[in-house]
PDB file of C-alpha atoms in Angstrom:
ATOM      1  CA  VAL A   1      -7.143  11.819  -2.435  1.00  0.00           C
ATOM      2  CA  VAL A   2      -7.031  11.747  -6.237  1.00  0.00           C
ATOM      3  CA  PHE A   3     -10.052  12.625  -8.334  1.00  0.00           C
ATOM      4  CA  GLN A   4     -10.437  11.649 -11.959  1.00  0.00           C
ATOM      5  CA  ASP A   5     -10.483  15.220 -13.130  1.00  0.00           C
ATOM      6  CA  GLY A   6      -6.853  15.424 -12.000  1.00  0.00           C
ATOM      7  CA  ARG A   7      -7.431  17.164  -8.682  1.00  0.00           C
ATOM      8  CA  VAL A   8      -5.476  15.984  -5.649  1.00  0.00           C
ATOM      9  CA  GLY A   9      -6.698  17.128  -2.251  1.00  0.00           C
ATOM     10  CA  GLU A  10      -8.729  16.421   0.816  1.00  0.00           C
ATOM     11  CA  ARG A  11     -11.682  14.093   0.572  1.00  0.00           C
ATOM     12  CA  PRO A  12     -14.889  16.105   0.053  1.00  0.00           C
ATOM     13  CA  VAL A  13     -17.213  16.351   2.990  1.00  0.00           C
ATOM     14  CA  ALA A  14     -20.607  14.860   2.284  1.00  0.00           C
ATOM     15  CA  VAL A  15     -23.375  17.419   2.440  1.00  0.00           C
ATOM     16  CA  ALA A  16     -27.084  17.174   1.888  1.00  0.00           C
ATOM     17  CA  PRO A  17     -27.948  17.674  -1.802  1.00  0.00           C
ATOM     18  CA  PRO A  18     -29.989  20.744  -2.686  1.00  0.00           C
ATOM     19  CA  ALA A  19     -33.727  20.387  -3.076  1.00  0.00           C
ATOM     20  CA  PRO A  20     -34.532  19.340  -6.658  1.00  0.00           C
ATOM     21  CA  VAL A  21     -35.764  22.084  -8.915  1.00  0.00           C
ATOM     22  CA  ALA A  22     -38.955  21.347 -10.793  1.00  0.00           C
ATOM     23  CA  ARG A  23     -38.337  21.236 -14.505  1.00  0.00           C
ATOM     24  CA  GLN A  24     -40.863  22.546 -16.979  1.00  0.00           C
ATOM     25  CA  PRO A  25     -42.055  20.020 -19.572  1.00  0.00           C
ATOM     26  CA  PHE A  26     -40.479  20.382 -22.973  1.00  0.00           C
ATOM     27  CA  ALA A  27     -42.194  18.810 -25.945  1.00  0.00           C
ATOM     28  CA  PRO A  28     -40.723  20.112 -29.202  1.00  0.00           C
ATOM     29  CA  THR A  29     -43.029  20.018 -32.186  1.00  0.00           C
ATOM     30  CA  VAL A  30     -42.195  19.443 -35.814  1.00  0.00           C
ATOM     31  CA  ALA A  31     -43.696  21.872 -38.305  1.00  0.00           C
ATOM     32  CA  PRO A  32     -45.283  20.495 -41.508  1.00  0.00           C
ATOM     33  CA  ARG A  33     -43.038  20.503 -44.553  1.00  0.00           C
ATOM     34  CA  GLY A  34     -42.975  23.927 -46.121  1.00  0.00           C
ATOM     35  CA  ALA A  35     -44.391  25.697 -43.073  1.00  0.00           C
ATOM     36  CA  GLU A  36     -40.997  26.988 -42.085  1.00  0.00           C
ATOM     37  CA  ARG A  37     -40.586  28.872 -45.342  1.00  0.00           C
ATOM     38  CA  GLU A  38     -44.049  30.373 -45.036  1.00  0.00           C
ATOM     39  CA  THR A  39     -43.800  31.584 -41.432  1.00  0.00           C
ATOM     40  CA  ALA A  40     -40.123  32.231 -40.785  1.00  0.00           C
ATOM     41  CA  SER A  41     -39.292  35.825 -39.866  1.00  0.00           C
ATOM     42  CA  PRO A  42     -35.917  37.475 -40.509  1.00  0.00           C
ATOM     43  CA  HIS A  43     -36.130  38.880 -36.950  1.00  0.00           C
ATOM     44  CA  PRO A  44     -37.573  36.125 -34.735  1.00  0.00           C
ATOM     45  CA  ALA A  45     -38.746  37.151 -31.288  1.00  0.00           C
ATOM     46  CA  PRO A  46     -36.797  35.844 -28.270  1.00  0.00           C
ATOM     47  CA  ALA A  47     -38.039  32.530 -26.923  1.00  0.00           C
ATOM     48  CA  THR A  48     -40.432  32.933 -24.007  1.00  0.00           C
ATOM     49  CA  GLY A  49     -42.756  30.784 -21.937  1.00  0.00           C
ATOM     50  CA  PRO A  50     -42.309  27.247 -20.604  1.00  0.00           C
ATOM     51  CA  ARG A  51     -40.000  26.146 -23.430  1.00  0.00           C
ATOM     52  CA  ALA A  52     -37.499  28.933 -22.707  1.00  0.00           C
ATOM     53  CA  ARG A  53     -37.523  28.178 -18.984  1.00  0.00           C
ATOM     54  CA  ALA A  54     -36.990  24.472 -19.644  1.00  0.00           C
ATOM     55  CA  ILE A  55     -33.565  25.018 -21.170  1.00  0.00           C
ATOM     56  CA  GLU A  56     -32.198  27.502 -18.661  1.00  0.00           C
ATOM     57  CA  PRO A  57     -28.967  26.059 -17.140  1.00  0.00           C
ATOM     58  CA  SER A  58     -30.184  26.851 -13.622  1.00  0.00           C
ATOM     59  CA  SER A  59     -33.125  24.474 -14.087  1.00  0.00           C
ATOM     60  CA  LEU A  60     -30.938  21.463 -14.931  1.00  0.00           C
ATOM     61  CA  PRO A  61     -30.064  18.886 -12.245  1.00  0.00           C
ATOM     62  CA  PRO A  62     -26.430  18.745 -11.099  1.00  0.00           C
ATOM     63  CA  THR A  63     -24.074  16.500 -13.028  1.00  0.00           C
ATOM     64  CA  TRP A  64     -22.524  13.489 -11.350  1.00  0.00           C
ATOM     65  CA  ARG A  65     -19.185  15.283 -11.281  1.00  0.00           C
ATOM     66  CA  GLU A  66     -20.815  18.204  -9.451  1.00  0.00           C
ATOM     67  CA  LEU A  67     -22.404  15.818  -6.947  1.00  0.00           C
ATOM     68  CA  VAL A  68     -19.041  14.161  -6.284  1.00  0.00           C
ATOM     69  CA  ALA A  69     -17.458  17.580  -5.717  1.00  0.00           C
ATOM     70  CA  ARG A  70     -20.160  18.270  -3.102  1.00  0.00           C
ATOM     71  CA  GLY A  71     -19.516  14.943  -1.376  1.00  0.00           C
ATOM     72  CA  ALA A  72     -22.909  13.531  -2.409  1.00  0.00           C
ATOM     73  CA  PHE A  73     -21.429  10.134  -3.291  1.00  0.00           C
ATOM     74  CA  GLY A  74     -24.525   8.166  -2.338  1.00  0.00           C
ATOM     75  CA  ASP A  75     -26.676  10.239  -4.681  1.00  0.00           C
ATOM     76  CA  VAL A  76     -24.480   9.279  -7.644  1.00  0.00           C
ATOM     77  CA  VAL A  77     -24.452   5.590  -6.722  1.00  0.00           C
ATOM     78  CA  GLY A  78     -28.208   5.608  -6.129  1.00  0.00           C
ATOM     79  CA  GLU A  79     -28.953   7.302  -9.442  1.00  0.00           C
ATOM     80  CA  ALA A  80     -26.740   4.792 -11.290  1.00  0.00           C
ATOM     81  CA  ARG A  81     -28.661   1.925  -9.717  1.00  0.00           C
ATOM     82  CA  ARG A  82     -31.999   3.534 -10.569  1.00  0.00           C
ATOM     83  CA  ARG A  83     -30.948   3.808 -14.198  1.00  0.00           C
ATOM     84  CA  GLY A  84     -29.604   0.255 -14.161  1.00  0.00           C
ATOM     85  CA  LEU A  85     -25.910  -0.415 -13.647  1.00  0.00           C
ATOM     86  CA  ALA A  86     -25.560  -2.566 -16.743  1.00  0.00           C
ATOM     87  CA  ARG A  87     -27.063   0.181 -18.879  1.00  0.00           C
ATOM     88  CA  VAL A  88     -24.938   2.905 -17.281  1.00  0.00           C
ATOM     89  CA  LEU A  89     -21.727   0.940 -17.727  1.00  0.00           C
ATOM     90  CA  ALA A  90     -22.568   0.188 -21.346  1.00  0.00           C
ATOM     91  CA  THR A  91     -23.727   3.650 -22.456  1.00  0.00           C
ATOM     92  CA  ALA A  92     -22.559   6.385 -20.068  1.00  0.00           C
ATOM     93  CA  PRO A  93     -19.918   8.833 -21.355  1.00  0.00           C
ATOM     94  CA  ALA A  94     -16.420   8.675 -19.924  1.00  0.00           C
ATOM     95  CA  SER A  95     -17.051  11.658 -17.643  1.00  0.00           C
ATOM     96  CA  GLU A  96     -19.992   9.921 -15.944  1.00  0.00           C
ATOM     97  CA  LEU A  97     -18.073   6.655 -15.548  1.00  0.00           C
ATOM     98  CA  ALA A  98     -15.238   8.606 -13.942  1.00  0.00           C
ATOM     99  CA  ALA A  99     -17.624  10.302 -11.522  1.00  0.00           C
ATOM    100  CA  LEU A 100     -19.310   6.984 -10.722  1.00  0.00           C
ATOM    101  CA  ALA A 101     -15.933   5.383  -9.973  1.00  0.00           C
ATOM    102  CA  ASP A 102     -15.005   8.254  -7.641  1.00  0.00           C
ATOM    103  CA  ALA A 103     -18.383   8.074  -5.909  1.00  0.00           C
ATOM    104  CA  GLY A 104     -18.048   4.327  -5.479  1.00  0.00           C
ATOM    105  CA  ARG A 105     -14.556   4.608  -3.999  1.00  0.00           C
ATOM    106  CA  TYR A 106     -15.543   7.230  -1.427  1.00  0.00           C
ATOM    107  CA  ALA A 107     -18.905   5.646  -0.605  1.00  0.00           C
ATOM    108  CA  GLY A 108     -17.255   2.332   0.255  1.00  0.00           C
ATOM    109  CA  GLU A 109     -18.611   0.651  -2.884  1.00  0.00           C
ATOM    110  CA  ALA A 110     -15.284  -0.835  -3.978  1.00  0.00           C
ATOM    111  CA  ALA A 111     -16.760  -3.469  -6.295  1.00  0.00           C
ATOM    112  CA  LEU A 112     -18.840  -0.857  -8.120  1.00  0.00           C
ATOM    113  CA  ALA A 113     -15.851   1.479  -8.406  1.00  0.00           C
ATOM    114  CA  GLU A 114     -13.716  -1.275  -9.894  1.00  0.00           C
ATOM    115  CA  ARG A 115     -16.423  -2.143 -12.433  1.00  0.00           C
ATOM    116  CA  ALA A 116     -16.617   1.503 -13.495  1.00  0.00           C
ATOM    117  CA  LEU A 117     -12.830   1.778 -13.796  1.00  0.00           C
ATOM    118  CA  GLU A 118     -12.503  -1.457 -15.746  1.00  0.00           C
ATOM    119  CA  THR A 119     -15.250  -0.246 -18.064  1.00  0.00           C
ATOM    120  CA  GLN A 120     -13.420   3.048 -18.629  1.00  0.00           C
ATOM    121  CA  ARG A 121     -10.332   1.133 -19.685  1.00  0.00           C
ATOM    122  CA  ARG A 122     -12.280  -1.167 -22.014  1.00  0.00           C
ATOM    123  CA  ARG A 123     -14.561   1.396 -23.667  1.00  0.00           C
ATOM    124  CA  PHE A 124     -12.113   4.295 -23.984  1.00  0.00           C
ATOM    125  CA  PRO A 125      -8.671   2.753 -24.657  1.00  0.00           C
ATOM    126  CA  GLY A 126      -5.796   5.118 -25.305  1.00  0.00           C
ATOM    127  CA  THR A 127      -7.531   8.095 -23.680  1.00  0.00           C
ATOM    128  CA  PRO A 128      -6.608  10.029 -20.520  1.00  0.00           C
ATOM    129  CA  HIS A 129      -9.721   8.524 -18.905  1.00  0.00           C
ATOM    130  CA  ALA A 130      -8.369   5.006 -19.517  1.00  0.00           C
ATOM    131  CA  ALA A 131      -4.939   5.907 -18.150  1.00  0.00           C
ATOM    132  CA  MET A 132      -6.455   7.494 -15.046  1.00  0.00           C
ATOM    133  CA  ALA A 133      -8.572   4.391 -14.499  1.00  0.00           C
ATOM    134  CA  THR A 134      -5.429   2.260 -14.676  1.00  0.00           C
ATOM    135  CA  PHE A 135      -3.737   4.318 -11.966  1.00  0.00           C
ATOM    136  CA  LEU A 136      -6.782   4.309  -9.695  1.00  0.00           C
ATOM    137  CA  LEU A 137      -7.172   0.554 -10.064  1.00  0.00           C
ATOM    138  CA  GLY A 138      -3.549   0.298  -8.965  1.00  0.00           C
ATOM    139  CA  ARG A 139      -4.292   2.345  -5.862  1.00  0.00           C
ATOM    140  CA  MET A 140      -7.287   0.194  -5.039  1.00  0.00           C
ATOM    141  CA  ARG A 141      -5.255  -2.994  -5.443  1.00  0.00           C
ATOM    142  CA  GLU A 142      -2.508  -1.551  -3.251  1.00  0.00           C
ATOM    143  CA  ASP A 143      -4.984  -0.552  -0.544  1.00  0.00           C
ATOM    144  CA  ALA A 144      -6.425  -4.079  -0.657  1.00  0.00           C
ATOM    145  CA  GLY A 145      -2.980  -5.609  -0.157  1.00  0.00           C
ATOM    146  CA  ARG A 146      -2.786  -6.961  -3.694  1.00  0.00           C
ATOM    147  CA  THR A 147       0.631  -5.450  -4.275  1.00  0.00           C
ATOM    148  CA  LYS A 148       1.600  -7.626  -7.236  1.00  0.00           C
ATOM    149  CA  ASP A 149      -1.448  -6.432  -9.153  1.00  0.00           C
ATOM    150  CA  ALA A 150      -0.799  -2.862  -8.016  1.00  0.00           C
ATOM    151  CA  LEU A 151       2.760  -2.897  -9.346  1.00  0.00           C
ATOM    152  CA  ALA A 152       1.583  -4.248 -12.701  1.00  0.00           C
ATOM    153  CA  LEU A 153      -1.024  -1.482 -12.971  1.00  0.00           C
ATOM    154  CA  TYR A 154       1.456   1.248 -12.032  1.00  0.00           C
ATOM    155  CA  ASP A 155       3.793  -0.063 -14.734  1.00  0.00           C
ATOM    156  CA  ARG A 156       0.911  -0.097 -17.201  1.00  0.00           C
ATOM    157  CA  TYR A 157       0.022   3.502 -16.388  1.00  0.00           C
ATOM    158  CA  LEU A 158       3.639   4.587 -16.892  1.00  0.00           C
ATOM    159  CA  ALA A 159       3.692   2.786 -20.250  1.00  0.00           C
ATOM    160  CA  GLU A 160       0.366   4.275 -21.361  1.00  0.00           C
ATOM    161  CA  ALA A 161       1.014   7.814 -20.077  1.00  0.00           C
ATOM    162  CA  PRO A 162       4.757   8.306 -19.463  1.00  0.00           C
ATOM    163  CA  SER A 163       4.226  12.064 -19.262  1.00  0.00           C
ATOM    164  CA  GLY A 164       0.778  11.881 -17.688  1.00  0.00           C
ATOM    165  CA  SER A 165      -0.352  14.041 -14.795  1.00  0.00           C
ATOM    166  CA  LEU A 166       0.113  11.127 -12.381  1.00  0.00           C
ATOM    167  CA  ALA A 167       3.389   9.728 -13.730  1.00  0.00           C
ATOM    168  CA  ALA A 168       5.332  10.943 -10.679  1.00  0.00           C
ATOM    169  CA  GLU A 169       2.743   9.489  -8.317  1.00  0.00           C
ATOM    170  CA  ALA A 170       2.624   6.157 -10.136  1.00  0.00           C
ATOM    171  CA  LEU A 171       6.405   5.809 -10.035  1.00  0.00           C
ATOM    172  CA  GLY A 172       6.448   6.969  -6.409  1.00  0.00           C
ATOM    173  CA  ARG A 173       3.794   4.437  -5.378  1.00  0.00           C
ATOM    174  CA  LYS A 174       5.774   1.723  -7.117  1.00  0.00           C
ATOM    175  CA  LEU A 175       8.865   2.821  -5.191  1.00  0.00           C
ATOM    176  CA  LEU A 176       7.024   2.702  -1.858  1.00  0.00           C
ATOM    177  CA  VAL A 177       5.581  -0.753  -2.496  1.00  0.00           C
ATOM    178  CA  LEU A 178       8.964  -2.189  -3.436  1.00  0.00           C
ATOM    179  CA  HIS A 179      10.627  -0.530  -0.451  1.00  0.00           C
ATOM    180  CA  GLU A 180       8.033  -1.901   1.982  1.00  0.00           C
ATOM    181  CA  GLN A 181       8.596  -5.364   0.545  1.00  0.00           C
ATOM    182  CA  ARG A 182      12.375  -4.968   0.867  1.00  0.00           C
ATOM    183  CA  ASP A 183      12.600  -5.683  -2.833  1.00  0.00           C
ATOM    184  CA  THR A 184      16.062  -5.097  -4.296  1.00  0.00           C
ATOM    185  CA  ARG A 185      14.460  -3.343  -7.274  1.00  0.00           C
ATOM    186  CA  ALA A 186      13.639  -0.399  -5.008  1.00  0.00           C
ATOM    187  CA  ALA A 187      17.100   1.123  -5.489  1.00  0.00           C
ATOM    188  CA  THR A 188      16.734   1.054  -9.278  1.00  0.00           C
ATOM    189  CA  VAL A 189      13.311   2.657  -9.096  1.00  0.00           C
ATOM    190  CA  ALA A 190      14.647   5.253  -6.635  1.00  0.00           C
ATOM    191  CA  ARG A 191      17.265   6.326  -9.192  1.00  0.00           C
ATOM    192  CA  GLN A 192      14.631   6.470 -11.927  1.00  0.00           C
ATOM    193  CA  TYR A 193      12.416   8.607  -9.709  1.00  0.00           C
ATOM    194  CA  LEU A 194      15.176  11.099  -8.859  1.00  0.00           C
ATOM    195  CA  ASP A 195      16.237  11.332 -12.502  1.00  0.00           C
ATOM    196  CA  ARG A 196      12.712  12.220 -13.570  1.00  0.00           C
ATOM    197  CA  PHE A 197      11.270  13.958 -10.528  1.00  0.00           C
ATOM    198  CA  PRO A 198      14.102  15.329  -8.331  1.00  0.00           C
ATOM    199  CA  ALA A 199      11.669  17.641  -6.524  1.00  0.00           C
ATOM    200  CA  GLY A 200       8.805  15.161  -6.381  1.00  0.00           C
ATOM    201  CA  SER A 201       6.868  14.271  -3.250  1.00  0.00           C
ATOM    202  CA  HIS A 202       8.695  10.935  -2.942  1.00  0.00           C
ATOM    203  CA  ALA A 203      12.189  12.316  -3.584  1.00  0.00           C
ATOM    204  CA  ASP A 204      13.226  12.182   0.096  1.00  0.00           C
ATOM    205  CA  VAL A 205      12.260   8.521   0.309  1.00  0.00           C
ATOM    206  CA  ALA A 206      14.197   7.783  -2.872  1.00  0.00           C
ATOM    207  CA  ARG A 207      17.327   9.482  -1.490  1.00  0.00           C
ATOM    208  CA  ALA A 208      17.015   7.630   1.804  1.00  0.00           C
ATOM    209  CA  ILE A 209      16.795   4.302  -0.047  1.00  0.00           C
ATOM    210  CA  LEU A 210      19.915   5.072  -2.025  1.00  0.00           C
ATOM    211  CA  LYS A 211      21.835   5.904   1.167  1.00  0.00           C
ATOM    212  CA  GLN A 212      21.157   2.500   2.624  1.00  0.00           C
ATOM    213  CA  PRO A 213      24.093   0.050   2.521  1.00  0.00           C
TER     214      PRO A 213
END
């Protein structure tokens, strides 16, 4: 499977999320004007008490990317729905949208995953996140049997990120789709693949296509 952080590997195994850690309340105060000059010390004492504990990294909840890595896909989807999907899609940073799309794909929430991917492309055009979303949308279309859409998305990824981390995979998926459809363009794509990625994972398929009469 392909994750949006660029990793390719086995699908994570879902595990029970760790028990939530109680967070200490943090209510920063604003000093009156001028008070800072009167009370500031050149050697301030280290922060202690509830405020210091509140900002310790160990007290923070896991990020969505961390939850996806643990296989806790449902937790990510559930949290997004609790926040409000419309709000998440409109305001979440690219990293959270990427994690939400991954969680949706592996939790069987295809419609949610597609919304997150389409939003990545719209809100962050020209970025690696947008290019990755294009490729993953292509994979989802291919898996759904919508091969025409898949081919268009693979071509779009290759145009947007010709040297991207998934360029070989995008061209290889295009090759496989054309070959399965007995499309005459498969031979041309096979030559392109071998020219660019002679040791790629789809190189044997490309050579076999070119050997056919």
